[in-house]
């Protein structure tokens, strides 16, 4: 049981960072939908209210045959966290629906080669602004103009918020 106790503690020790908190604060001025490939609950804990988990959440498992049937969703006890997360992406359709309505699309700290998030760029409306926040130079395979903010998530989201509030999106 020592191993599982360690795992449980690790999950509890991870805290939302300033980037998560700033994304949650954006909801004061904008309608924000977060699409994440992470399986933690840090966005929820930071206070964001509309989150799509592309790969589901670490603490929940669902039936891959019928992913949205609540009968099959069960909260995992920490000792069951070793469940292998399948490669199915049950929420990609939901994410696409929201991306198609976006005025501003922001990519934070993910290499643009990672499926399925990279594919979402194809659904961003023509007139929407696209921002990329990443401290490393990223090779963006896109013909679309992309505003690059070459900073970490916390500083980058702060700068993005300033830009959005000073343009006419608010």
PDB file of C-alpha atoms in Angstrom:
ATOM      1  CA  UNK A   1       0.000   0.000   0.000  1.00  0.00           C
ATOM      2  CA  UNK A   2       2.997   2.295   0.377  1.00  0.00           C
ATOM      3  CA  UNK A   3       3.190   2.701  -3.418  1.00  0.00           C
ATOM      4  CA  UNK A   4      -0.439   3.755  -3.743  1.00  0.00           C
ATOM      5  CA  UNK A   5      -0.220   6.097  -0.790  1.00  0.00           C
ATOM      6  CA  UNK A   6       2.657   7.815  -2.558  1.00  0.00           C
ATOM      7  CA  UNK A   7       0.619   8.126  -5.764  1.00  0.00           C
ATOM      8  CA  UNK A   8      -2.322   9.554  -3.861  1.00  0.00           C
ATOM      9  CA  UNK A   9      -0.102  12.103  -2.134  1.00  0.00           C
ATOM     10  CA  UNK A  10       1.444  13.105  -5.460  1.00  0.00           C
ATOM     11  CA  UNK A  11      -1.953  13.844  -6.937  1.00  0.00           C
ATOM     12  CA  UNK A  12      -2.840  15.961  -3.914  1.00  0.00           C
ATOM     13  CA  UNK A  13       0.474  17.812  -3.967  1.00  0.00           C
ATOM     14  CA  UNK A  14       0.067  19.088  -7.518  1.00  0.00           C
ATOM     15  CA  UNK A  15      -1.445  22.569  -7.377  1.00  0.00           C
ATOM     16  CA  UNK A  16      -2.865  24.777 -10.121  1.00  0.00           C
ATOM     17  CA  UNK A  17      -0.281  27.339 -11.227  1.00  0.00           C
ATOM     18  CA  UNK A  18      -0.691  31.021 -12.057  1.00  0.00           C
ATOM     19  CA  UNK A  19      -1.441  30.093 -15.666  1.00  0.00           C
ATOM     20  CA  UNK A  20      -4.422  27.980 -14.618  1.00  0.00           C
ATOM     21  CA  UNK A  21      -5.633  30.770 -12.326  1.00  0.00           C
ATOM     22  CA  UNK A  22      -5.312  33.451 -15.012  1.00  0.00           C
ATOM     23  CA  UNK A  23      -7.288  31.331 -17.476  1.00  0.00           C
ATOM     24  CA  UNK A  24     -10.029  31.038 -14.871  1.00  0.00           C
ATOM     25  CA  UNK A  25      -9.953  34.822 -14.341  1.00  0.00           C
ATOM     26  CA  UNK A  26     -10.462  35.392 -18.080  1.00  0.00           C
ATOM     27  CA  UNK A  27     -14.049  34.255 -17.497  1.00  0.00           C
ATOM     28  CA  UNK A  28     -14.756  37.634 -15.897  1.00  0.00           C
ATOM     29  CA  UNK A  29     -14.437  39.287 -19.299  1.00  0.00           C
ATOM     30  CA  UNK A  30     -14.825  36.533 -21.870  1.00  0.00           C
ATOM     31  CA  UNK A  31     -16.633  33.282 -22.496  1.00  0.00           C
ATOM     32  CA  UNK A  32     -13.857  30.722 -22.139  1.00  0.00           C
ATOM     33  CA  UNK A  33     -13.834  27.051 -23.078  1.00  0.00           C
ATOM     34  CA  UNK A  34     -10.739  25.075 -22.128  1.00  0.00           C
ATOM     35  CA  UNK A  35      -9.825  22.020 -24.166  1.00  0.00           C
ATOM     36  CA  UNK A  36      -7.142  20.006 -22.412  1.00  0.00           C
ATOM     37  CA  UNK A  37      -5.249  16.795 -23.105  1.00  0.00           C
ATOM     38  CA  UNK A  38      -4.196  16.645 -19.457  1.00  0.00           C
ATOM     39  CA  UNK A  39      -5.964  14.141 -17.265  1.00  0.00           C
ATOM     40  CA  UNK A  40      -5.629  16.091 -14.037  1.00  0.00           C
ATOM     41  CA  UNK A  41      -8.270  18.379 -12.516  1.00  0.00           C
ATOM     42  CA  UNK A  42      -6.084  21.480 -12.157  1.00  0.00           C
ATOM     43  CA  UNK A  43      -8.277  23.690 -14.362  1.00  0.00           C
ATOM     44  CA  UNK A  44     -11.318  22.808 -12.262  1.00  0.00           C
ATOM     45  CA  UNK A  45      -9.441  23.547  -9.062  1.00  0.00           C
ATOM     46  CA  UNK A  46      -8.265  26.903 -10.423  1.00  0.00           C
ATOM     47  CA  UNK A  47     -11.907  27.859 -11.013  1.00  0.00           C
ATOM     48  CA  UNK A  48     -12.497  27.431 -14.756  1.00  0.00           C
ATOM     49  CA  UNK A  49     -16.093  26.427 -15.341  1.00  0.00           C
ATOM     50  CA  UNK A  50     -16.159  25.100 -18.908  1.00  0.00           C
ATOM     51  CA  UNK A  51     -13.567  22.408 -19.534  1.00  0.00           C
ATOM     52  CA  UNK A  52     -13.413  19.672 -22.154  1.00  0.00           C
ATOM     53  CA  UNK A  53     -11.070  16.802 -21.272  1.00  0.00           C
ATOM     54  CA  UNK A  54     -10.103  15.212 -24.584  1.00  0.00           C
ATOM     55  CA  UNK A  55      -8.772  12.103 -22.880  1.00  0.00           C
ATOM     56  CA  UNK A  56     -11.188  11.997 -19.973  1.00  0.00           C
ATOM     57  CA  UNK A  57      -9.975  12.507 -16.427  1.00  0.00           C
ATOM     58  CA  UNK A  58      -7.495  10.479 -14.453  1.00  0.00           C
ATOM     59  CA  UNK A  59      -9.962   9.838 -11.652  1.00  0.00           C
ATOM     60  CA  UNK A  60     -12.779   8.637 -13.910  1.00  0.00           C
ATOM     61  CA  UNK A  61     -12.992   5.723 -16.307  1.00  0.00           C
ATOM     62  CA  UNK A  62     -15.704   5.161 -18.866  1.00  0.00           C
ATOM     63  CA  UNK A  63     -16.666   2.415 -21.226  1.00  0.00           C
ATOM     64  CA  UNK A  64     -14.971   2.971 -24.578  1.00  0.00           C
ATOM     65  CA  UNK A  65     -17.937   1.310 -26.246  1.00  0.00           C
ATOM     66  CA  UNK A  66     -20.382   3.844 -24.838  1.00  0.00           C
ATOM     67  CA  UNK A  67     -18.239   6.671 -23.452  1.00  0.00           C
ATOM     68  CA  UNK A  68     -21.015   9.076 -22.503  1.00  0.00           C
ATOM     69  CA  UNK A  69     -23.259   6.612 -20.746  1.00  0.00           C
ATOM     70  CA  UNK A  70     -23.158   7.701 -17.091  1.00  0.00           C
ATOM     71  CA  UNK A  71     -23.786   4.128 -15.973  1.00  0.00           C
ATOM     72  CA  UNK A  72     -20.296   3.263 -17.093  1.00  0.00           C
ATOM     73  CA  UNK A  73     -18.518   6.236 -15.577  1.00  0.00           C
ATOM     74  CA  UNK A  74     -17.119   5.458 -12.198  1.00  0.00           C
ATOM     75  CA  UNK A  75     -14.898   7.443  -9.900  1.00  0.00           C
ATOM     76  CA  UNK A  76     -11.639   5.584  -9.415  1.00  0.00           C
ATOM     77  CA  UNK A  77     -10.289   4.901  -5.989  1.00  0.00           C
ATOM     78  CA  UNK A  78      -6.669   6.036  -5.806  1.00  0.00           C
ATOM     79  CA  UNK A  79      -5.443   2.458  -5.703  1.00  0.00           C
ATOM     80  CA  UNK A  80      -7.013   1.951  -9.146  1.00  0.00           C
ATOM     81  CA  UNK A  81      -5.172   4.870 -10.753  1.00  0.00           C
ATOM     82  CA  UNK A  82      -2.999   2.428 -12.674  1.00  0.00           C
ATOM     83  CA  UNK A  83      -5.768   1.908 -15.235  1.00  0.00           C
ATOM     84  CA  UNK A  84      -4.229   2.364 -18.659  1.00  0.00           C
ATOM     85  CA  UNK A  85      -5.782   5.347 -20.371  1.00  0.00           C
ATOM     86  CA  UNK A  86      -6.841   4.236 -23.840  1.00  0.00           C
ATOM     87  CA  UNK A  87      -6.048   6.298 -26.902  1.00  0.00           C
ATOM     88  CA  UNK A  88      -9.685   6.986 -27.675  1.00  0.00           C
ATOM     89  CA  UNK A  89     -10.597  10.662 -27.732  1.00  0.00           C
ATOM     90  CA  UNK A  90     -14.261  10.679 -26.706  1.00  0.00           C
ATOM     91  CA  UNK A  91     -14.592  14.451 -26.450  1.00  0.00           C
ATOM     92  CA  UNK A  92     -13.077  15.531 -29.768  1.00  0.00           C
ATOM     93  CA  UNK A  93     -16.505  16.179 -31.337  1.00  0.00           C
ATOM     94  CA  UNK A  94     -17.518  18.408 -28.426  1.00  0.00           C
ATOM     95  CA  UNK A  95     -14.256  20.312 -28.730  1.00  0.00           C
ATOM     96  CA  UNK A  96     -14.752  20.834 -32.476  1.00  0.00           C
ATOM     97  CA  UNK A  97     -18.251  22.255 -31.884  1.00  0.00           C
ATOM     98  CA  UNK A  98     -16.804  24.901 -29.575  1.00  0.00           C
ATOM     99  CA  UNK A  99     -13.772  25.672 -31.731  1.00  0.00           C
ATOM    100  CA  UNK A 100     -16.068  26.371 -34.699  1.00  0.00           C
ATOM    101  CA  UNK A 101     -17.714  29.178 -32.667  1.00  0.00           C
ATOM    102  CA  UNK A 102     -14.479  30.765 -31.433  1.00  0.00           C
ATOM    103  CA  UNK A 103     -13.531  34.422 -31.909  1.00  0.00           C
ATOM    104  CA  UNK A 104     -10.119  33.793 -30.365  1.00  0.00           C
ATOM    105  CA  UNK A 105      -8.289  30.456 -30.328  1.00  0.00           C
ATOM    106  CA  UNK A 106      -5.343  30.076 -27.971  1.00  0.00           C
ATOM    107  CA  UNK A 107      -2.802  27.238 -27.980  1.00  0.00           C
ATOM    108  CA  UNK A 108      -0.827  26.940 -24.752  1.00  0.00           C
ATOM    109  CA  UNK A 109       2.277  24.844 -24.261  1.00  0.00           C
ATOM    110  CA  UNK A 110       1.526  21.988 -26.599  1.00  0.00           C
ATOM    111  CA  UNK A 111       3.608  21.041 -29.587  1.00  0.00           C
ATOM    112  CA  UNK A 112       1.498  21.501 -32.675  1.00  0.00           C
ATOM    113  CA  UNK A 113       2.329  17.972 -33.765  1.00  0.00           C
ATOM    114  CA  UNK A 114       0.293  16.378 -31.022  1.00  0.00           C
ATOM    115  CA  UNK A 115      -2.873  14.753 -32.303  1.00  0.00           C
ATOM    116  CA  UNK A 116      -5.689  15.487 -31.720  1.00  0.00           C
ATOM    117  CA  UNK A 117      -5.177  19.059 -30.484  1.00  0.00           C
ATOM    118  CA  UNK A 118      -3.265  20.084 -33.615  1.00  0.00           C
ATOM    119  CA  UNK A 119      -6.205  19.038 -35.759  1.00  0.00           C
ATOM    120  CA  UNK A 120      -8.466  21.510 -33.975  1.00  0.00           C
ATOM    121  CA  UNK A 121      -6.727  24.351 -35.845  1.00  0.00           C
ATOM    122  CA  UNK A 122      -8.552  23.187 -38.965  1.00  0.00           C
ATOM    123  CA  UNK A 123     -11.871  24.114 -37.367  1.00  0.00           C
ATOM    124  CA  UNK A 124     -11.007  27.635 -36.223  1.00  0.00           C
ATOM    125  CA  UNK A 125     -13.212  30.140 -38.097  1.00  0.00           C
ATOM    126  CA  UNK A 126     -11.491  32.205 -40.822  1.00  0.00           C
ATOM    127  CA  UNK A 127     -11.899  35.505 -39.000  1.00  0.00           C
ATOM    128  CA  UNK A 128     -10.816  34.247 -35.574  1.00  0.00           C
ATOM    129  CA  UNK A 129      -7.503  35.344 -34.066  1.00  0.00           C
ATOM    130  CA  UNK A 130      -5.067  32.572 -33.154  1.00  0.00           C
ATOM    131  CA  UNK A 131      -2.529  32.921 -30.340  1.00  0.00           C
ATOM    132  CA  UNK A 132       0.242  30.507 -29.437  1.00  0.00           C
ATOM    133  CA  UNK A 133       1.831  30.665 -25.988  1.00  0.00           C
ATOM    134  CA  UNK A 134       5.001  28.622 -25.594  1.00  0.00           C
ATOM    135  CA  UNK A 135       8.435  29.432 -24.193  1.00  0.00           C
ATOM    136  CA  UNK A 136      10.134  27.313 -26.876  1.00  0.00           C
ATOM    137  CA  UNK A 137      10.100  28.241 -30.570  1.00  0.00           C
ATOM    138  CA  UNK A 138       7.327  26.208 -32.180  1.00  0.00           C
ATOM    139  CA  UNK A 139       7.150  25.238 -35.824  1.00  0.00           C
ATOM    140  CA  UNK A 140       3.539  25.986 -36.640  1.00  0.00           C
ATOM    141  CA  UNK A 141       2.401  24.024 -39.669  1.00  0.00           C
ATOM    142  CA  UNK A 142      -0.331  26.416 -40.612  1.00  0.00           C
ATOM    143  CA  UNK A 143      -0.982  28.864 -43.390  1.00  0.00           C
ATOM    144  CA  UNK A 144      -2.970  30.954 -40.908  1.00  0.00           C
ATOM    145  CA  UNK A 145      -1.402  34.010 -39.269  1.00  0.00           C
ATOM    146  CA  UNK A 146      -0.643  33.143 -35.648  1.00  0.00           C
ATOM    147  CA  UNK A 147       0.318  35.595 -32.913  1.00  0.00           C
ATOM    148  CA  UNK A 148       3.176  33.987 -31.007  1.00  0.00           C
ATOM    149  CA  UNK A 149       3.785  34.880 -27.360  1.00  0.00           C
ATOM    150  CA  UNK A 150       7.101  33.229 -26.552  1.00  0.00           C
ATOM    151  CA  UNK A 151       6.705  32.937 -22.783  1.00  0.00           C
ATOM    152  CA  UNK A 152       5.725  30.335 -20.212  1.00  0.00           C
ATOM    153  CA  UNK A 153       2.029  29.748 -19.530  1.00  0.00           C
ATOM    154  CA  UNK A 154       1.685  32.097 -16.559  1.00  0.00           C
ATOM    155  CA  UNK A 155       3.412  35.113 -18.128  1.00  0.00           C
ATOM    156  CA  UNK A 156       1.980  34.322 -21.548  1.00  0.00           C
ATOM    157  CA  UNK A 157      -1.639  34.185 -20.384  1.00  0.00           C
ATOM    158  CA  UNK A 158      -1.122  37.475 -18.500  1.00  0.00           C
ATOM    159  CA  UNK A 159       0.150  39.112 -21.703  1.00  0.00           C
ATOM    160  CA  UNK A 160      -2.689  37.576 -23.726  1.00  0.00           C
ATOM    161  CA  UNK A 161      -5.242  39.000 -21.286  1.00  0.00           C
ATOM    162  CA  UNK A 162      -3.758  42.500 -21.681  1.00  0.00           C
ATOM    163  CA  UNK A 163      -3.884  42.185 -25.471  1.00  0.00           C
ATOM    164  CA  UNK A 164      -7.469  40.935 -25.479  1.00  0.00           C
ATOM    165  CA  UNK A 165      -8.691  43.605 -23.091  1.00  0.00           C
ATOM    166  CA  UNK A 166      -7.074  46.399 -25.088  1.00  0.00           C
ATOM    167  CA  UNK A 167      -8.466  45.204 -28.426  1.00  0.00           C
ATOM    168  CA  UNK A 168     -12.191  45.136 -29.087  1.00  0.00           C
ATOM    169  CA  UNK A 169     -12.883  41.548 -27.965  1.00  0.00           C
ATOM    170  CA  UNK A 170     -14.113  42.536 -24.511  1.00  0.00           C
TER     171      UNK A 170
END
